[in-house]
């Protein structure tokens, strides 16, 4: 409990590794099956965004506590071009690439707490929380 | 300075203190139905030992590393007692009964009883509060667990016919309850390989936007799994609310009564009911 | 890691069961393989079993939608079977409802659906074949 693991996010197969690790930590935190699936799916969306639009980065995963409940905390960081208009990027259907535009907005709905920091030229950091 | 006096006192009289403490607990009343004297003896001995070890390293800061064993033990004992059904005061008595015992030893065996008593009082009070907090937080966890299992029990998913499930929802729905029962419904669909599930909300007094949306999400999720949902028993007020809230029902099938929904479900399953005798 | 998802031919149908955590390239390869196999075997139906899939994210969702669209153009019906409840709930929350993709609870029910729907289409074709106007058109 409480130790943070860091995983590289440089190629597509890293997304699979991150999904599997998030699942493992979510199981250890005794999250329900639906909650597990939600955080793993959110991790997959955000990691793919960071890889495709942000050119890759890393994921930091922690099994921890939040308000007395066991929780999964995931931070995904990229060092890409950053997002110019965060509000616009968070809207369903908005995409700068050829995706469905559900990545950010959809992932936010899947987790209990979501925060994103980004500025043009400074990359993007997305923080995800899911608790019991 | 005073802490060394206290430590001396504790170390010198450990065995006697233990005996008196257990006696004090016995006098306060031991729940013979929940715990036996041997366990009380063992718990007291263990706690006194870690307490003395910690106190010898300092009594100023209970957050210090060396007080951790004491807290861990107290937490474990309080948790167990909380789950076993001890009352809060019975749990608190365990720690507080040590206070008077130590007072009397301080009075008889030290030359500065007042200083010593002050210190004992401060220490025991803090530990007492700590064990009380552990007790309450365990109680809260127990209540939450019970609530969750109550929710599942209170809404059984029943099989009406081969391939047809029904879930009669009764009482007010909040989004937490809706979520739990809906997950149970989808799970049951898989287990029973049912093609149709009827969600009957005849017994539901009101539906808010969140609940309506949960219901709709369930219908969509069931569709993704390859099953169909029918919502039945929508009261006039609820129908009005749904329209008023602007919730899109989309292509969700609704029926006014469970009977109508069941009839539709039977038809979809190619089942025809024929009367035994012509009337 | 697995580098191909096997596609089985069974009569007029193609069957595939996704049992590994797919990375994106694997999904893209599958999409392409399947298209080629449909054409090669003149398949009339495709059954995709995802009962072992622990998640479906927007990428895999998009792959399924793409397969369904392409197959439709190639005149093959597609049915996705066995989606787990947790996966379905998550997909809905994510905002994907996979409109237009047929689904069934398990492989058995999926096969039955294919039998029913593919047969209907064939009988239609037969009737049309008997129609002199249409056959004249086809001869042009």
Short mmCIF file of C-alpha atoms in Angstrom, two decimals:
data_model
loop_
_atom_site.label_atom_id
_atom_site.label_comp_id
_atom_site.label_asym_id
_atom_site.label_seq_id
_atom_site.Cartn_x
_atom_site.Cartn_y
_atom_site.Cartn_z
CA UNK A 1 0.00 0.00 0.00
CA UNK A 2 1.11 3.46 -0.83
CA UNK A 3 4.08 2.68 -3.03
CA UNK A 4 4.02 4.29 -6.45
CA UNK A 5 5.01 2.28 -9.50
CA UNK A 6 6.10 4.03 -12.66
CA UNK A 7 5.57 2.56 -16.13
CA UNK A 8 6.93 3.85 -19.42
CA UNK A 9 4.50 4.86 -22.15
CA UNK A 10 6.50 4.76 -25.36
CA UNK A 11 4.73 2.26 -27.61
CA UNK A 12 1.33 0.69 -28.12
CA UNK A 13 2.08 -2.44 -26.14
CA UNK A 14 2.81 -0.25 -23.10
CA UNK A 15 -0.90 0.60 -23.02
CA UNK A 16 -1.65 -3.10 -22.51
CA UNK A 17 0.88 -3.30 -19.67
CA UNK A 18 -0.61 -0.22 -17.99
CA UNK A 19 -4.12 -1.69 -18.28
CA UNK A 20 -2.99 -4.93 -16.68
CA UNK A 21 -1.18 -3.16 -13.84
CA UNK A 22 -4.14 -0.88 -13.13
CA UNK A 23 -6.36 -3.98 -12.99
CA UNK A 24 -3.99 -5.59 -10.50
CA UNK A 25 -3.90 -2.59 -8.19
CA UNK A 26 -7.69 -2.16 -8.46
CA UNK A 27 -8.13 -5.79 -7.42
CA UNK A 28 -5.79 -5.29 -4.47
CA UNK A 29 -7.80 -2.22 -3.45
CA UNK A 30 -10.86 -4.53 -3.46
CA UNK A 31 -12.78 -2.38 -5.95
CA UNK A 32 -15.94 -3.99 -7.36
CA UNK A 33 -15.77 -5.56 -10.81
CA UNK A 34 -17.60 -2.66 -12.46
CA UNK A 35 -15.33 -0.09 -10.79
CA UNK A 36 -12.28 -2.10 -11.83
CA UNK A 37 -13.46 -2.20 -15.42
CA UNK A 38 -14.17 1.53 -15.38
CA UNK A 39 -10.75 2.60 -14.10
CA UNK A 40 -8.96 0.19 -16.47
CA UNK A 41 -10.95 1.53 -19.43
CA UNK A 42 -10.30 5.14 -18.40
CA UNK A 43 -6.58 4.34 -18.07
CA UNK A 44 -6.61 2.85 -21.56
CA UNK A 45 -8.25 5.95 -23.07
CA UNK A 46 -5.94 8.42 -21.35
CA UNK A 47 -2.80 6.38 -22.04
CA UNK A 48 -3.67 6.15 -25.74
CA UNK A 49 -4.27 9.91 -25.88
CA UNK A 50 -0.93 10.57 -24.24
CA UNK A 51 0.82 8.24 -26.68
CA UNK A 52 -0.87 9.42 -29.89
CA UNK A 53 -1.26 13.15 -29.24
CA UNK A 54 1.41 13.67 -26.60
CA UNK A 55 4.12 11.49 -28.11
CA UNK A 56 4.30 9.28 -25.02
CA UNK A 57 5.44 9.77 -21.47
CA UNK A 58 4.86 7.73 -18.35
CA UNK A 59 2.20 6.43 -15.98
CA UNK A 60 2.44 6.53 -12.18
CA UNK A 61 0.22 4.10 -10.38
CA UNK A 62 -0.49 3.99 -6.63
CA UNK A 63 -2.75 1.85 -4.50
CA UNK A 64 -3.68 4.17 -1.66
CA UNK A 65 -6.44 5.56 0.58
CA UNK A 66 -8.85 8.39 0.00
CA UNK A 67 -11.18 9.54 2.78
CA UNK A 68 -10.74 6.22 4.55
CA UNK A 69 -11.61 4.17 1.46
CA UNK A 70 -9.09 2.14 -0.47
CA UNK A 71 -8.39 3.76 -3.81
CA UNK A 72 -6.46 3.61 -7.06
CA UNK A 73 -4.56 6.73 -8.07
CA UNK A 74 -3.20 6.98 -11.60
CA UNK A 75 -1.26 9.86 -13.10
CA UNK A 76 -0.45 9.87 -16.81
CA UNK A 77 2.05 12.40 -18.03
CA UNK A 78 3.15 13.28 -21.54
CA UNK A 79 5.59 15.88 -22.77
CA UNK A 80 3.86 16.67 -26.03
CA UNK A 81 2.41 19.83 -27.51
CA UNK A 82 -0.19 20.18 -24.76
CA UNK A 83 -3.83 21.08 -25.20
CA UNK A 84 -4.72 24.59 -26.20
CA UNK A 85 -8.34 24.73 -25.19
CA UNK A 86 -9.00 22.36 -22.28
CA UNK A 87 -12.71 23.16 -22.03
CA UNK A 88 -13.21 22.31 -25.68
CA UNK A 89 -11.16 19.10 -25.36
CA UNK A 90 -13.41 17.91 -22.53
CA UNK A 91 -16.57 18.02 -24.65
CA UNK A 92 -18.04 14.78 -26.05
CA UNK A 93 -17.26 14.35 -29.72
CA UNK A 94 -14.43 16.87 -29.86
CA UNK A 95 -11.30 15.41 -31.40
CA UNK A 96 -8.10 16.79 -32.81
CA UNK A 97 -7.29 13.47 -34.44
CA UNK A 98 -9.49 10.88 -36.06
CA UNK A 99 -10.91 9.29 -32.93
CA UNK A 100 -14.45 9.44 -31.68
CA UNK A 101 -13.62 12.27 -29.33
CA UNK A 102 -14.73 10.30 -26.30
CA UNK A 103 -11.31 9.79 -24.75
CA UNK A 104 -11.10 12.65 -22.25
CA UNK A 105 -14.78 13.30 -21.61
CA UNK A 106 -15.62 9.59 -21.47
CA UNK A 107 -12.75 8.82 -19.12
CA UNK A 108 -13.87 11.58 -16.78
CA UNK A 109 -17.29 9.92 -16.46
CA UNK A 110 -15.68 6.59 -15.59
CA UNK A 111 -13.73 7.74 -12.55
CA UNK A 112 -14.55 9.30 -9.16
CA UNK A 113 -12.13 12.18 -9.46
CA UNK A 114 -10.50 13.55 -12.59
CA UNK A 115 -8.11 16.42 -13.10
CA UNK A 116 -6.14 17.59 -16.07
CA UNK A 117 -3.35 20.13 -16.36
CA UNK A 118 -2.03 21.23 -19.69
CA UNK A 119 -0.56 24.21 -21.47
CA UNK A 120 0.65 24.63 -25.04
CA UNK A 121 4.23 23.38 -25.29
CA UNK A 122 4.27 21.95 -21.78
CA UNK A 123 2.64 18.58 -22.20
CA UNK A 124 -0.37 17.21 -20.41
CA UNK A 125 -0.89 15.59 -17.01
CA UNK A 126 -4.06 13.68 -16.28
CA UNK A 127 -4.90 12.41 -12.79
CA UNK A 128 -7.47 9.69 -12.21
CA UNK A 129 -8.97 8.41 -8.92
CA UNK A 130 -11.28 5.51 -8.30
CA UNK A 131 -12.21 4.41 -4.78
CA UNK A 132 -14.26 1.79 -3.05
CA UNK B 1 11.96 13.62 34.17
CA UNK B 2 8.52 12.58 35.29
CA UNK B 3 8.33 10.06 32.48
CA UNK B 4 11.23 8.13 33.97
CA UNK B 5 9.37 8.04 37.27
CA UNK B 6 6.37 6.62 35.48
CA UNK B 7 8.49 4.14 33.54
CA UNK B 8 10.18 2.98 36.74
CA UNK B 9 6.84 2.54 38.36
CA UNK B 10 5.42 0.58 35.46
CA UNK B 11 8.40 -1.67 35.04
CA UNK B 12 8.77 -2.41 38.70
CA UNK B 13 5.12 -3.32 39.25
CA UNK B 14 4.11 -4.73 35.87
CA UNK B 15 2.84 -8.07 37.19
CA UNK B 16 0.92 -6.52 40.06
CA UNK B 17 -0.57 -3.79 37.89
CA UNK B 18 -1.75 -6.40 35.43
CA UNK B 19 -3.43 -8.37 38.20
CA UNK B 20 -5.17 -5.30 39.60
CA UNK B 21 -6.21 -4.12 36.14
CA UNK B 22 -7.84 -7.44 35.27
CA UNK B 23 -9.53 -7.36 38.67
CA UNK B 24 -10.81 -3.84 37.94
CA UNK B 25 -12.22 -4.99 34.63
CA UNK B 26 -13.86 -7.94 36.31
CA UNK B 27 -15.44 -5.58 38.78
CA UNK B 28 -16.68 -3.28 36.01
CA UNK B 29 -18.27 -6.36 34.50
CA UNK B 30 -16.90 -8.65 31.86
CA UNK B 31 -19.27 -9.73 29.10
CA UNK B 32 -18.95 -13.42 29.79
CA UNK B 33 -21.15 -14.15 26.80
CA UNK B 34 -18.78 -12.45 24.40
CA UNK B 35 -15.33 -12.87 25.88
CA UNK B 36 -13.69 -15.21 28.39
CA UNK B 37 -11.45 -14.25 31.26
CA UNK B 38 -8.40 -15.80 29.63
CA UNK B 39 -8.74 -13.53 26.61
CA UNK B 40 -9.18 -10.49 28.85
CA UNK B 41 -6.05 -11.53 30.72
CA UNK B 42 -4.09 -12.03 27.49
CA UNK B 43 -5.29 -8.77 25.92
CA UNK B 44 -4.44 -6.81 29.07
CA UNK B 45 -1.01 -8.42 29.32
CA UNK B 46 -0.21 -7.66 25.68
CA UNK B 47 -1.37 -4.08 25.88
CA UNK B 48 0.43 -3.39 29.16
CA UNK B 49 3.65 -4.75 27.71
CA UNK B 50 3.60 -2.58 24.57
CA UNK B 51 2.40 0.35 26.67
CA UNK B 52 5.40 0.09 29.00
CA UNK B 53 7.82 -0.27 26.10
CA UNK B 54 6.39 2.83 24.41
CA UNK B 55 6.17 4.89 27.60
CA UNK B 56 9.81 4.19 28.38
CA UNK B 57 10.79 5.94 25.14
CA UNK B 58 8.74 9.05 25.81
CA UNK B 59 5.20 10.11 26.61
CA UNK B 60 5.09 13.55 25.05
CA UNK B 61 4.15 12.59 21.52
CA UNK B 62 1.67 9.78 20.87
CA UNK B 63 2.18 10.19 17.11
CA UNK B 64 5.77 9.04 17.49
CA UNK B 65 6.90 5.84 15.82
CA UNK B 66 7.31 3.93 19.12
CA UNK B 67 3.64 4.41 20.06
CA UNK B 68 2.53 2.65 16.87
CA UNK B 69 2.47 -0.87 18.37
CA UNK B 70 0.16 0.37 21.15
CA UNK B 71 -2.21 2.03 18.70
CA UNK B 72 -2.17 -0.97 16.37
CA UNK B 73 -3.07 -3.31 19.21
CA UNK B 74 -5.82 -1.01 20.49
CA UNK B 75 -7.21 -0.67 16.99
CA UNK B 76 -7.25 -4.42 16.53
CA UNK B 77 -8.97 -5.02 19.87
CA UNK B 78 -11.55 -2.28 19.31
CA UNK B 79 -12.31 -3.55 15.83
CA UNK B 80 -12.87 -7.06 17.10
CA UNK B 81 -15.08 -5.85 19.94
CA UNK B 82 -17.02 -3.61 17.58
CA UNK B 83 -17.76 -6.55 15.29
CA UNK B 84 -18.58 -8.85 18.21
CA UNK B 85 -21.25 -6.48 19.43
CA UNK B 86 -19.66 -4.89 22.51
CA UNK B 87 -21.17 -1.59 23.54
CA UNK B 88 -19.03 1.56 23.19
CA UNK B 89 -18.66 1.95 26.95
CA UNK B 90 -17.68 -1.68 27.40
CA UNK B 91 -14.93 -1.16 24.85
CA UNK B 92 -13.80 2.11 26.42
CA UNK B 93 -13.79 0.57 29.92
CA UNK B 94 -10.94 -1.69 28.91
CA UNK B 95 -8.52 1.23 28.60
CA UNK B 96 -10.06 3.55 31.17
CA UNK B 97 -10.05 0.96 33.92
CA UNK B 98 -6.26 0.99 33.74
CA UNK B 99 -6.29 4.62 34.84
CA UNK B 100 -7.44 4.10 38.42
CA UNK B 101 -5.11 1.19 38.90
CA UNK B 102 -2.16 3.30 37.81
CA UNK B 103 -3.35 6.19 40.00
CA UNK B 104 -3.25 4.09 43.11
CA UNK B 105 0.22 2.77 42.27
CA UNK B 106 1.46 6.28 41.61
CA UNK B 107 0.09 7.41 44.94
CA UNK B 108 1.63 4.59 46.92
CA UNK B 109 4.98 4.21 45.21
CA UNK B 110 6.17 7.61 44.01
CA UNK B 111 7.19 10.78 45.78
CA UNK B 112 5.51 13.07 43.22
CA UNK B 113 2.13 11.41 42.82
CA UNK B 114 0.40 14.48 41.42
CA UNK B 115 2.78 14.98 38.50
CA UNK B 116 2.65 11.31 37.76
CA UNK B 117 -1.13 11.14 37.95
CA UNK B 118 -1.44 14.07 35.56
CA UNK B 119 0.70 12.30 33.05
CA UNK B 120 -1.12 8.99 33.39
CA UNK B 121 -4.43 10.74 33.00
CA UNK B 122 -3.35 12.50 29.82
CA UNK B 123 -1.96 9.31 28.30
CA UNK B 124 -4.87 7.05 29.11
CA UNK B 125 -7.42 9.62 27.96
CA UNK B 126 -5.75 9.86 24.59
CA UNK B 127 -5.52 6.11 24.20
CA UNK B 128 -9.12 5.79 25.31
CA UNK B 129 -10.23 8.25 22.66
CA UNK B 130 -8.14 6.44 20.11
CA UNK B 131 -9.74 3.08 20.85
CA UNK B 132 -13.13 4.73 20.78
CA UNK B 133 -12.46 6.18 17.35
CA UNK B 134 -11.41 2.77 16.04
CA UNK B 135 -14.56 1.30 17.50
CA UNK B 136 -16.78 3.84 15.78
CA UNK B 137 -15.06 3.65 12.41
CA UNK B 138 -15.38 -0.14 12.45
CA UNK B 139 -19.03 0.23 13.37
CA UNK B 140 -19.49 2.54 10.39
CA UNK B 141 -17.86 0.04 8.07
CA UNK B 142 -20.14 -2.68 9.41
CA UNK B 143 -23.18 -0.47 8.81
CA UNK B 144 -22.08 0.31 5.26
CA UNK B 145 -21.54 -3.37 4.51
CA UNK B 146 -24.93 -4.24 5.94
CA UNK B 147 -26.59 -1.51 3.91
CA UNK B 148 -25.05 -2.88 0.75
CA UNK B 149 -26.13 -6.43 1.38
CA UNK B 150 -29.60 -5.18 2.40
CA UNK B 151 -29.86 -3.41 -0.93
CA UNK B 152 -29.12 -6.58 -2.81
CA UNK B 153 -31.50 -8.63 -0.67
CA UNK B 154 -34.29 -6.07 -0.87
CA UNK B 155 -34.48 -6.33 -4.64
CA UNK B 156 -34.48 -9.90 -5.83
CA UNK B 157 -34.23 -10.68 -9.52
CA UNK B 158 -36.83 -13.36 -10.27
CA UNK B 159 -37.24 -15.67 -13.22
CA UNK B 160 -40.82 -15.47 -14.55
CA UNK B 161 -40.39 -17.90 -17.40
CA UNK B 162 -37.51 -19.53 -19.13
CA UNK B 163 -35.64 -16.63 -20.66
CA UNK B 164 -37.71 -13.93 -18.95
CA UNK B 165 -36.51 -12.13 -15.83
CA UNK B 166 -38.29 -9.55 -13.73
CA UNK B 167 -37.00 -7.14 -11.12
CA UNK B 168 -39.76 -5.53 -9.05
CA UNK B 169 -38.37 -2.32 -7.60
CA UNK B 170 -40.09 -1.20 -4.41
CA UNK B 171 -39.51 1.94 -2.39
CA UNK B 172 -37.55 5.03 -3.20
CA UNK B 173 -34.62 4.71 -5.53
CA UNK B 174 -31.44 6.66 -5.06
CA UNK B 175 -28.69 6.45 -7.58
CA UNK B 176 -26.58 4.17 -5.38
CA UNK B 177 -29.37 1.63 -4.96
CA UNK B 178 -30.32 1.80 -8.64
CA UNK B 179 -26.75 1.11 -9.59
CA UNK B 180 -26.46 -1.92 -7.32
CA UNK B 181 -29.74 -3.52 -8.41
CA UNK B 182 -29.02 -2.86 -12.06
CA UNK B 183 -25.64 -4.57 -11.81
CA UNK B 184 -27.36 -7.51 -10.16
CA UNK B 185 -29.92 -7.63 -12.97
CA UNK B 186 -27.29 -7.65 -15.72
CA UNK B 187 -25.34 -10.35 -13.92
CA UNK B 188 -28.46 -12.47 -13.61
CA UNK B 189 -29.20 -12.02 -17.32
CA UNK B 190 -25.85 -13.64 -18.10
CA UNK B 191 -26.31 -16.43 -15.55
CA UNK B 192 -29.78 -17.42 -16.70
CA UNK B 193 -29.20 -16.62 -20.39
CA UNK B 194 -32.39 -14.61 -20.37
CA UNK B 195 -33.32 -12.68 -23.49
CA UNK B 196 -35.78 -10.35 -21.80
CA UNK B 197 -35.76 -8.51 -18.48
CA UNK B 198 -38.73 -6.60 -17.11
CA UNK B 199 -37.91 -3.71 -14.80
CA UNK B 200 -41.10 -3.05 -12.85
CA UNK B 201 -41.26 0.30 -11.07
CA UNK B 202 -44.89 0.08 -9.85
CA UNK B 203 -43.66 0.35 -6.25
CA UNK B 204 -41.45 3.36 -6.86
CA UNK B 205 -42.97 6.64 -5.64
CA UNK B 206 -40.70 9.07 -7.49
CA UNK B 207 -37.98 9.05 -10.08
CA UNK B 208 -35.41 11.81 -10.42
CA UNK B 209 -33.16 12.53 -13.38
CA UNK B 210 -30.25 10.51 -12.03
CA UNK B 211 -32.40 7.44 -11.44
CA UNK B 212 -34.11 7.76 -14.83
CA UNK B 213 -30.71 7.93 -16.44
CA UNK B 214 -29.48 4.87 -14.55
CA UNK B 215 -32.53 2.95 -15.75
CA UNK B 216 -31.85 3.99 -19.33
CA UNK B 217 -28.18 3.11 -19.07
CA UNK B 218 -29.16 -0.32 -17.84
CA UNK B 219 -31.45 -0.81 -20.82
CA UNK B 220 -28.62 0.21 -23.16
CA UNK B 221 -26.09 -2.00 -21.38
CA UNK B 222 -28.47 -4.98 -21.58
CA UNK B 223 -28.84 -4.32 -25.30
CA UNK B 224 -25.06 -4.38 -25.72
CA UNK B 225 -25.05 -7.77 -24.02
CA UNK B 226 -27.78 -9.04 -26.33
CA UNK B 227 -30.80 -8.84 -24.03
CA UNK B 228 -33.89 -6.67 -24.14
CA UNK B 229 -35.39 -4.67 -21.27
CA UNK B 230 -38.99 -3.62 -20.80
CA UNK B 231 -39.84 -0.99 -18.20
CA UNK B 232 -43.27 -1.51 -16.68
CA UNK B 233 -45.47 0.10 -14.06
CA UNK B 234 -44.66 3.72 -14.79
CA UNK B 235 -47.15 5.75 -12.75
CA UNK B 236 -48.74 8.81 -14.35
CA UNK B 237 -46.77 11.20 -12.10
CA UNK B 238 -43.51 9.51 -13.00
CA UNK B 239 -44.35 9.62 -16.69
CA UNK B 240 -45.01 13.33 -16.31
CA UNK B 241 -41.72 13.78 -14.43
CA UNK B 242 -39.77 11.96 -17.11
CA UNK B 243 -41.24 14.19 -19.80
CA UNK B 244 -40.76 17.26 -17.63
CA UNK B 245 -37.11 16.40 -16.92
CA UNK B 246 -36.54 16.01 -20.63
CA UNK B 247 -35.14 12.51 -20.25
CA UNK B 248 -35.02 10.87 -23.66
CA UNK B 249 -36.52 7.41 -23.43
CA UNK B 250 -35.42 6.71 -26.98
CA UNK B 251 -36.52 3.29 -28.20
CA UNK B 252 -37.01 1.88 -24.69
CA UNK B 253 -40.11 -0.31 -24.54
CA UNK B 254 -42.49 0.70 -21.77
CA UNK B 255 -45.70 -0.96 -20.59
CA UNK B 256 -48.15 0.32 -18.05
CA UNK B 257 -48.37 -2.90 -16.04
CA UNK B 258 -46.17 -5.87 -15.27
CA UNK B 259 -48.87 -8.11 -16.78
CA UNK B 260 -48.72 -6.29 -20.12
CA UNK B 261 -44.94 -6.43 -20.08
CA UNK B 262 -45.03 -10.16 -19.34
CA UNK B 263 -47.48 -10.77 -22.17
CA UNK B 264 -45.22 -8.91 -24.58
CA UNK B 265 -42.21 -10.84 -23.31
CA UNK B 266 -43.98 -14.16 -23.85
CA UNK B 267 -44.90 -13.16 -27.37
CA UNK B 268 -41.30 -12.21 -28.12
CA UNK B 269 -40.21 -15.61 -26.87
CA UNK B 270 -42.75 -17.25 -29.18
CA UNK B 271 -44.72 -18.61 -26.26
CA UNK B 272 -48.50 -18.87 -26.62
CA UNK B 273 -50.77 -19.57 -23.68
CA UNK B 274 -53.89 -21.57 -24.46
CA UNK B 275 -56.85 -21.97 -22.10
CA UNK B 276 -57.36 -25.53 -20.91
CA UNK B 277 -61.13 -25.57 -21.38
CA UNK B 278 -63.15 -23.29 -23.58
CA UNK B 279 -65.11 -20.92 -21.34
CA UNK C 1 2.37 -11.58 -27.12
CA UNK C 2 -0.08 -12.98 -29.64
CA UNK C 3 0.35 -11.48 -33.09
CA UNK C 4 -2.83 -12.70 -34.81
CA UNK C 5 -6.37 -13.54 -33.72
CA UNK C 6 -7.43 -16.78 -35.45
CA UNK C 7 -10.53 -16.65 -37.65
CA UNK C 8 -12.39 -19.94 -38.10
CA UNK C 9 -14.56 -20.77 -41.10
CA UNK C 10 -17.65 -22.80 -40.41
CA UNK C 11 -19.92 -23.28 -43.41
CA UNK C 12 -21.12 -19.89 -44.53
CA UNK C 13 -19.93 -18.24 -41.35
CA UNK C 14 -16.73 -16.94 -39.90
CA UNK C 15 -16.15 -17.28 -36.17
CA UNK C 16 -13.66 -15.48 -34.04
CA UNK C 17 -13.14 -15.35 -30.35
CA UNK C 18 -11.07 -12.56 -28.85
CA UNK C 19 -9.40 -13.98 -25.77
CA UNK C 20 -6.41 -11.74 -25.29
CA UNK C 21 -5.96 -8.20 -24.14
CA UNK C 22 -5.55 -6.68 -27.61
CA UNK C 23 -3.05 -3.97 -28.32
CA UNK C 24 -4.12 -1.51 -30.98
CA UNK C 25 -2.12 -2.96 -33.87
CA UNK C 26 -3.60 -6.39 -33.19
CA UNK C 27 -7.08 -4.90 -33.49
CA UNK C 28 -6.20 -3.21 -36.77
CA UNK C 29 -4.72 -6.44 -38.15
CA UNK C 30 -7.84 -8.32 -37.14
CA UNK C 31 -9.99 -5.78 -38.93
CA UNK C 32 -8.00 -6.29 -42.13
CA UNK C 33 -7.77 -10.10 -41.87
CA UNK C 34 -11.47 -10.40 -41.35
CA UNK C 35 -12.32 -8.27 -44.38
CA UNK C 36 -10.09 -10.46 -46.57
CA UNK C 37 -11.55 -13.68 -45.16
CA UNK C 38 -15.12 -12.52 -45.77
CA UNK C 39 -14.33 -11.93 -49.41
CA UNK C 40 -12.24 -15.08 -49.79
CA UNK C 41 -14.84 -17.43 -48.27
CA UNK C 42 -17.89 -15.43 -49.42
CA UNK C 43 -19.00 -15.54 -45.82
CA UNK C 44 -22.62 -14.64 -45.11
CA UNK C 45 -22.21 -14.11 -41.42
CA UNK C 46 -19.55 -13.22 -38.87
CA UNK C 47 -19.77 -14.10 -35.18
CA UNK C 48 -17.44 -12.28 -32.81
CA UNK C 49 -17.21 -13.71 -29.31
CA UNK C 50 -15.96 -11.16 -26.77
CA UNK C 51 -16.94 -13.03 -23.59
CA UNK C 52 -13.30 -13.19 -22.48
CA UNK C 53 -12.67 -9.49 -23.07
CA UNK C 54 -12.25 -7.67 -19.77
CA UNK C 55 -12.55 -4.21 -21.26
CA UNK C 56 -13.77 -2.59 -24.45
CA UNK C 57 -12.44 0.92 -24.82
CA UNK C 58 -13.27 3.41 -27.56
CA UNK C 59 -10.58 1.94 -29.81
CA UNK C 60 -11.96 -1.59 -29.71
CA UNK C 61 -15.49 -0.17 -29.88
CA UNK C 62 -14.50 1.63 -33.05
CA UNK C 63 -12.96 -1.55 -34.43
CA UNK C 64 -16.23 -3.45 -33.84
CA UNK C 65 -18.25 -0.69 -35.51
CA UNK C 66 -15.84 -0.66 -38.45
CA UNK C 67 -16.06 -4.43 -38.87
CA UNK C 68 -19.85 -4.22 -38.81
CA UNK C 69 -19.92 -1.48 -41.45
CA UNK C 70 -17.45 -3.13 -43.82
CA UNK C 71 -19.18 -6.50 -43.46
CA UNK C 72 -22.51 -4.93 -44.28
CA UNK C 73 -21.08 -3.58 -47.52
CA UNK C 74 -19.69 -7.04 -48.27
CA UNK C 75 -23.13 -8.51 -47.57
CA UNK C 76 -22.23 -10.38 -44.41
CA UNK C 77 -24.16 -10.07 -41.14
CA UNK C 78 -22.15 -9.44 -38.00
CA UNK C 79 -23.13 -10.38 -34.49
CA UNK C 80 -21.15 -9.62 -31.34
CA UNK C 81 -21.77 -12.07 -28.52
CA UNK C 82 -21.00 -12.48 -24.83
CA UNK C 83 -20.23 -8.96 -23.68
CA UNK C 84 -19.75 -9.00 -19.89
CA UNK C 85 -22.07 -6.83 -17.74
CA UNK C 86 -19.22 -4.76 -16.32
CA UNK C 87 -17.92 -4.13 -19.83
CA UNK C 88 -21.39 -3.13 -21.07
CA UNK C 89 -21.97 -0.73 -18.15
CA UNK C 90 -18.56 0.85 -18.75
CA UNK C 91 -19.16 1.24 -22.49
CA UNK C 92 -22.47 2.99 -21.88
CA UNK C 93 -20.85 5.32 -19.34
CA UNK C 94 -18.04 6.01 -21.81
CA UNK C 95 -20.68 7.12 -24.30
CA UNK C 96 -20.53 4.27 -26.81
CA UNK C 97 -23.73 2.41 -27.55
CA UNK C 98 -22.49 0.62 -30.71
CA UNK C 99 -25.67 1.53 -32.58
CA UNK C 100 -26.50 -0.82 -35.41
CA UNK C 101 -24.41 -3.72 -34.16
CA UNK C 102 -26.42 -6.87 -33.47
CA UNK C 103 -25.67 -8.57 -30.14
CA UNK C 104 -26.49 -11.85 -28.43
CA UNK C 105 -25.89 -13.27 -24.97
CA UNK C 106 -23.73 -16.21 -26.06
CA UNK C 107 -22.33 -18.09 -29.04
CA UNK C 108 -25.34 -20.41 -29.24
CA UNK C 109 -27.87 -17.60 -29.39
CA UNK C 110 -25.62 -15.73 -31.80
CA UNK C 111 -25.49 -18.69 -34.19
CA UNK C 112 -29.26 -19.02 -34.02
CA UNK C 113 -29.60 -15.34 -34.89
CA UNK C 114 -27.29 -15.77 -37.89
CA UNK C 115 -29.22 -18.83 -39.10
CA UNK C 116 -32.48 -16.89 -38.89
CA UNK C 117 -31.29 -13.68 -40.49
CA UNK C 118 -29.03 -15.08 -43.17
CA UNK C 119 -31.68 -17.57 -44.30
CA UNK C 120 -34.26 -14.84 -44.69
CA UNK C 121 -31.99 -12.98 -47.05
CA UNK C 122 -31.25 -16.04 -49.15
CA UNK C 123 -34.92 -16.83 -49.62
CA UNK C 124 -35.47 -13.24 -50.73
CA UNK C 125 -32.73 -13.61 -53.31
CA UNK C 126 -34.32 -16.79 -54.64
CA UNK C 127 -37.64 -15.08 -55.12
CA UNK C 128 -35.99 -12.18 -56.82
CA UNK C 129 -34.11 -14.58 -59.08
CA UNK C 130 -37.45 -15.92 -60.28
CA UNK C 131 -38.58 -12.47 -61.18
CA UNK C 132 -38.04 -12.01 -64.94
CA UNK C 133 -37.64 -8.23 -64.71
CA UNK C 134 -34.83 -8.44 -62.20
CA UNK C 135 -32.98 -11.21 -64.01
CA UNK C 136 -33.15 -9.19 -67.20
CA UNK C 137 -31.61 -6.30 -65.37
CA UNK C 138 -28.89 -8.51 -64.00
CA UNK C 139 -28.07 -9.68 -67.50
CA UNK C 140 -27.27 -6.17 -68.69
#
